């Protein structure tokens, strides 16, 4: 089964799958996870191949508030990979959906789901070009190796009880956590899809 929140393995790198577009059979995760174009589950079964991957902060020691961040990969999911679902693991009770027009905002309550640490929640602190930071607020907030690429989601009046994707988790940023914005990632993916697929 392929689902948002599962562990994906690329070479020696383990990350978390952020989102599954069940219509087009495309999965999304963090671009810095792409150490190998082949994507497998923890049992070693190939579940997909990277279509395109884009990360612009590789090798940079720090990321400032004015820096634009791009960090995602689009994965073509194999039809032979079994059930492909947008139900958020590990409970599979609610679909992870997208909501056109929804943008990350300071103070927005969000949660991220990492394959290593599970569900962890906080508040968006600051929004920067293409990315945002998260503070614990009155919530728990944690991450560890293997959580990169996982979904960052919120809830809205329109979505009801269904989680809405707002970002893709990157990792720690000082004392905060950081994620790339899903709306900005979508725009970048459209640009990259029109170009020759490559790792940038």
mmCIF file of C-alpha atoms in Angstrom:
data_model
loop_
_atom_site.group_PDB
_atom_site.id
_atom_site.type_symbol
_atom_site.label_atom_id
_atom_site.label_comp_id
_atom_site.label_asym_id
_atom_site.label_seq_id
_atom_site.Cartn_x
_atom_site.Cartn_y
_atom_site.Cartn_z
ATOM 1 C CA UNK A 1 0.000 0.000 0.000
ATOM 2 C CA UNK A 2 1.179 3.524 -0.839
ATOM 3 C CA UNK A 3 -0.124 6.329 1.383
ATOM 4 C CA UNK A 4 0.817 9.746 2.822
ATOM 5 C CA UNK A 5 2.860 9.310 5.984
ATOM 6 C CA UNK A 6 4.603 6.082 4.933
ATOM 7 C CA UNK A 7 8.366 5.566 4.946
ATOM 8 C CA UNK A 8 10.009 5.754 1.534
ATOM 9 C CA UNK A 9 13.565 4.599 0.858
ATOM 10 C CA UNK A 10 15.881 6.025 -1.802
ATOM 11 C CA UNK A 11 19.314 4.468 -1.717
ATOM 12 C CA UNK A 12 20.470 4.856 1.886
ATOM 13 C CA UNK A 13 18.025 7.701 2.579
ATOM 14 C CA UNK A 14 14.762 7.216 4.451
ATOM 15 C CA UNK A 15 12.053 9.868 4.299
ATOM 16 C CA UNK A 16 8.283 10.218 4.559
ATOM 17 C CA UNK A 17 5.775 10.469 1.711
ATOM 18 C CA UNK A 18 3.863 13.758 1.931
ATOM 19 C CA UNK A 19 0.976 13.447 -0.480
ATOM 20 C CA UNK A 20 -0.547 11.077 -3.005
ATOM 21 C CA UNK A 21 -2.350 12.348 -6.105
ATOM 22 C CA UNK A 22 -4.497 9.282 -6.717
ATOM 23 C CA UNK A 23 -5.815 10.578 -10.053
ATOM 24 C CA UNK A 24 -2.392 10.905 -11.671
ATOM 25 C CA UNK A 25 -0.586 8.295 -9.534
ATOM 26 C CA UNK A 26 2.004 10.818 -8.359
ATOM 27 C CA UNK A 27 3.502 11.025 -4.881
ATOM 28 C CA UNK A 28 5.341 13.980 -3.345
ATOM 29 C CA UNK A 29 8.122 14.205 -0.796
ATOM 30 C CA UNK A 30 11.131 16.443 -0.034
ATOM 31 C CA UNK A 31 13.629 16.988 -2.840
ATOM 32 C CA UNK A 32 16.637 16.467 -0.576
ATOM 33 C CA UNK A 33 15.447 12.876 -0.071
ATOM 34 C CA UNK A 34 16.252 12.016 -3.686
ATOM 35 C CA UNK A 35 19.581 10.212 -3.377
ATOM 36 C CA UNK A 36 18.359 7.512 -5.774
ATOM 37 C CA UNK A 37 15.778 7.823 -8.544
ATOM 38 C CA UNK A 38 14.170 4.556 -7.476
ATOM 39 C CA UNK A 39 11.684 4.783 -4.604
ATOM 40 C CA UNK A 40 11.024 1.745 -2.426
ATOM 41 C CA UNK A 41 9.095 0.814 0.679
ATOM 42 C CA UNK A 42 10.780 -0.553 3.804
ATOM 43 C CA UNK A 43 10.443 -4.114 2.490
ATOM 44 C CA UNK A 44 12.519 -3.193 -0.566
ATOM 45 C CA UNK A 45 9.615 -3.241 -3.017
ATOM 46 C CA UNK A 46 9.871 -0.584 -5.701
ATOM 47 C CA UNK A 47 6.835 1.691 -5.520
ATOM 48 C CA UNK A 48 7.868 4.379 -7.974
ATOM 49 C CA UNK A 49 10.438 6.399 -9.874
ATOM 50 C CA UNK A 50 11.307 10.078 -9.436
ATOM 51 C CA UNK A 51 9.804 12.145 -12.257
ATOM 52 C CA UNK A 52 11.553 15.354 -11.267
ATOM 53 C CA UNK A 53 13.263 16.629 -8.168
ATOM 54 C CA UNK A 54 14.198 20.182 -7.209
ATOM 55 C CA UNK A 55 16.091 21.451 -4.192
ATOM 56 C CA UNK A 56 17.916 24.779 -4.247
ATOM 57 C CA UNK A 57 19.476 24.826 -0.764
ATOM 58 C CA UNK A 58 21.770 21.800 -0.982
ATOM 59 C CA UNK A 59 25.166 22.610 0.499
ATOM 60 C CA UNK A 60 24.018 25.916 1.974
ATOM 61 C CA UNK A 61 25.036 26.235 5.659
ATOM 62 C CA UNK A 62 22.084 28.446 6.607
ATOM 63 C CA UNK A 63 18.782 29.636 5.188
ATOM 64 C CA UNK A 64 17.795 33.240 5.839
ATOM 65 C CA UNK A 65 14.321 34.718 6.047
ATOM 66 C CA UNK A 66 14.659 36.314 2.595
ATOM 67 C CA UNK A 67 15.929 33.155 0.902
ATOM 68 C CA UNK A 68 13.577 31.343 -1.433
ATOM 69 C CA UNK A 69 13.393 27.622 -0.697
ATOM 70 C CA UNK A 70 12.470 24.901 -3.196
ATOM 71 C CA UNK A 71 12.609 21.346 -1.866
ATOM 72 C CA UNK A 72 10.341 18.696 -3.358
ATOM 73 C CA UNK A 73 10.264 15.608 -5.548
ATOM 74 C CA UNK A 74 7.461 14.203 -7.676
ATOM 75 C CA UNK A 75 7.313 10.413 -7.858
ATOM 76 C CA UNK A 76 5.582 8.389 -10.559
ATOM 77 C CA UNK A 77 3.903 5.599 -8.591
ATOM 78 C CA UNK A 78 3.894 2.130 -10.103
ATOM 79 C CA UNK A 79 0.554 0.565 -10.890
ATOM 80 C CA UNK A 80 1.979 -2.683 -9.540
ATOM 81 C CA UNK A 81 2.711 -1.092 -6.146
ATOM 82 C CA UNK A 82 -0.646 -2.230 -4.801
ATOM 83 C CA UNK A 83 -3.311 0.025 -3.334
ATOM 84 C CA UNK A 84 -2.563 3.729 -3.762
ATOM 85 C CA UNK A 85 -4.584 5.898 -1.400
ATOM 86 C CA UNK A 86 -4.718 9.466 -0.092
ATOM 87 C CA UNK A 87 -5.921 8.240 3.315
ATOM 88 C CA UNK A 88 -3.521 9.562 5.934
ATOM 89 C CA UNK A 89 -1.616 6.795 7.692
ATOM 90 C CA UNK A 90 -1.333 5.049 10.012
ATOM 91 C CA UNK A 91 -5.050 5.145 10.936
ATOM 92 C CA UNK A 92 -6.433 5.554 7.382
ATOM 93 C CA UNK A 93 -9.606 7.214 8.675
ATOM 94 C CA UNK A 94 -9.421 10.534 6.792
ATOM 95 C CA UNK A 95 -8.170 11.522 3.333
ATOM 96 C CA UNK A 96 -5.408 14.107 3.107
ATOM 97 C CA UNK A 97 -6.855 16.689 0.732
ATOM 98 C CA UNK A 98 -5.795 19.962 -0.876
ATOM 99 C CA UNK A 99 -7.760 23.213 -0.788
ATOM 100 C CA UNK A 100 -7.207 25.702 -3.636
ATOM 101 C CA UNK A 101 -6.362 29.187 -2.410
ATOM 102 C CA UNK A 102 -5.278 28.099 1.066
ATOM 103 C CA UNK A 103 -1.973 29.731 2.036
ATOM 104 C CA UNK A 104 0.198 29.273 5.134
ATOM 105 C CA UNK A 105 -0.334 32.106 7.625
ATOM 106 C CA UNK A 106 1.436 33.036 10.880
ATOM 107 C CA UNK A 107 -0.464 31.587 13.835
ATOM 108 C CA UNK A 108 -2.118 28.829 11.771
ATOM 109 C CA UNK A 109 -2.311 25.553 13.757
ATOM 110 C CA UNK A 110 -0.570 22.775 11.840
ATOM 111 C CA UNK A 111 0.565 19.203 12.368
ATOM 112 C CA UNK A 112 3.233 17.211 10.595
ATOM 113 C CA UNK A 113 3.297 13.453 10.244
ATOM 114 C CA UNK A 114 6.706 11.814 10.231
ATOM 115 C CA UNK A 115 7.293 8.129 9.638
ATOM 116 C CA UNK A 116 9.761 8.145 12.553
ATOM 117 C CA UNK A 117 8.119 10.297 15.228
ATOM 118 C CA UNK A 118 4.466 10.176 14.192
ATOM 119 C CA UNK A 119 2.078 13.104 14.561
ATOM 120 C CA UNK A 120 3.422 16.349 16.006
ATOM 121 C CA UNK A 121 1.704 19.741 16.125
ATOM 122 C CA UNK A 122 2.472 23.442 16.496
ATOM 123 C CA UNK A 123 1.752 26.909 15.109
ATOM 124 C CA UNK A 124 3.170 28.523 11.982
ATOM 125 C CA UNK A 125 5.646 31.154 13.195
ATOM 126 C CA UNK A 126 6.833 32.996 10.084
ATOM 127 C CA UNK A 127 6.140 32.687 6.369
ATOM 128 C CA UNK A 128 9.046 33.201 3.959
ATOM 129 C CA UNK A 129 9.458 32.866 0.169
ATOM 130 C CA UNK A 130 8.387 29.296 -0.546
ATOM 131 C CA UNK A 131 8.644 28.086 3.058
ATOM 132 C CA UNK A 132 7.569 28.622 6.633
ATOM 133 C CA UNK A 133 8.690 27.878 10.186
ATOM 134 C CA UNK A 134 6.719 26.189 12.964
ATOM 135 C CA UNK A 135 6.798 26.793 16.734
ATOM 136 C CA UNK A 136 5.439 24.428 19.403
ATOM 137 C CA UNK A 137 2.940 26.980 20.752
ATOM 138 C CA UNK A 138 0.892 25.105 23.316
ATOM 139 C CA UNK A 139 1.300 21.882 21.363
ATOM 140 C CA UNK A 140 3.903 19.149 21.129
ATOM 141 C CA UNK A 141 6.453 19.454 18.336
ATOM 142 C CA UNK A 142 9.240 17.064 17.423
ATOM 143 C CA UNK A 143 11.097 15.520 14.505
ATOM 144 C CA UNK A 144 13.875 13.039 13.791
ATOM 145 C CA UNK A 145 15.705 11.414 10.890
ATOM 146 C CA UNK A 146 13.205 9.886 8.469
ATOM 147 C CA UNK A 147 10.522 12.535 9.048
ATOM 148 C CA UNK A 148 11.702 14.714 6.139
ATOM 149 C CA UNK A 149 9.238 14.920 3.288
ATOM 150 C CA UNK A 150 6.191 14.212 5.436
ATOM 151 C CA UNK A 151 2.891 16.086 5.177
ATOM 152 C CA UNK A 152 2.280 19.304 7.089
ATOM 153 C CA UNK A 153 -1.451 19.838 7.358
ATOM 154 C CA UNK A 154 -4.150 21.959 8.930
ATOM 155 C CA UNK A 155 -7.941 21.939 9.246
ATOM 156 C CA UNK A 156 -10.350 24.495 7.818
ATOM 157 C CA UNK A 157 -14.054 25.180 8.052
ATOM 158 C CA UNK A 158 -14.446 23.972 4.478
ATOM 159 C CA UNK A 159 -12.524 20.733 5.056
ATOM 160 C CA UNK A 160 -14.303 19.781 8.262
ATOM 161 C CA UNK A 161 -12.619 16.756 9.820
ATOM 162 C CA UNK A 162 -10.403 16.123 6.790
ATOM 163 C CA UNK A 163 -6.763 17.285 7.037
ATOM 164 C CA UNK A 164 -5.648 19.786 4.377
ATOM 165 C CA UNK A 165 -2.089 19.730 3.040
ATOM 166 C CA UNK A 166 -0.301 23.049 3.603
ATOM 167 C CA UNK A 167 3.367 22.030 3.276
ATOM 168 C CA UNK A 168 6.082 19.396 2.932
ATOM 169 C CA UNK A 169 8.288 18.951 5.979
ATOM 170 C CA UNK A 170 11.997 19.841 5.602
ATOM 171 C CA UNK A 171 13.429 19.412 9.105
ATOM 172 C CA UNK A 172 14.840 21.544 11.881
ATOM 173 C CA UNK A 173 15.562 25.246 11.502
ATOM 174 C CA UNK A 174 17.337 26.282 14.685
ATOM 175 C CA UNK A 175 14.838 25.811 17.524
ATOM 176 C CA UNK A 176 11.964 25.671 15.048
ATOM 177 C CA UNK A 177 10.837 23.232 12.389
ATOM 178 C CA UNK A 178 10.535 24.169 8.727
ATOM 179 C CA UNK A 179 8.434 23.148 5.739
ATOM 180 C CA UNK A 180 8.086 24.210 2.134
ATOM 181 C CA UNK A 181 4.739 25.713 1.181
ATOM 182 C CA UNK A 182 2.432 23.385 -0.758
ATOM 183 C CA UNK A 183 0.974 26.191 -2.961
ATOM 184 C CA UNK A 184 4.505 27.291 -3.931
ATOM 185 C CA UNK A 185 5.544 23.681 -4.477
ATOM 186 C CA UNK A 186 2.600 23.151 -6.834
ATOM 187 C CA UNK A 187 3.612 26.184 -8.890
ATOM 188 C CA UNK A 188 7.218 25.030 -9.061
ATOM 189 C CA UNK A 189 6.162 21.501 -10.010
ATOM 190 C CA UNK A 190 4.149 22.877 -12.933
ATOM 191 C CA UNK A 191 7.235 24.754 -14.147
ATOM 192 C CA UNK A 192 9.472 21.720 -13.739
ATOM 193 C CA UNK A 193 6.964 19.442 -15.457
ATOM 194 C CA UNK A 194 7.280 21.483 -18.661
ATOM 195 C CA UNK A 195 11.066 21.159 -18.634
ATOM 196 C CA UNK A 196 13.182 18.082 -19.222
ATOM 197 C CA UNK A 197 13.033 16.036 -15.990
ATOM 198 C CA UNK A 198 16.253 16.478 -14.067
ATOM 199 C CA UNK A 199 17.636 16.738 -10.559
ATOM 200 C CA UNK A 200 18.537 20.337 -9.707
#
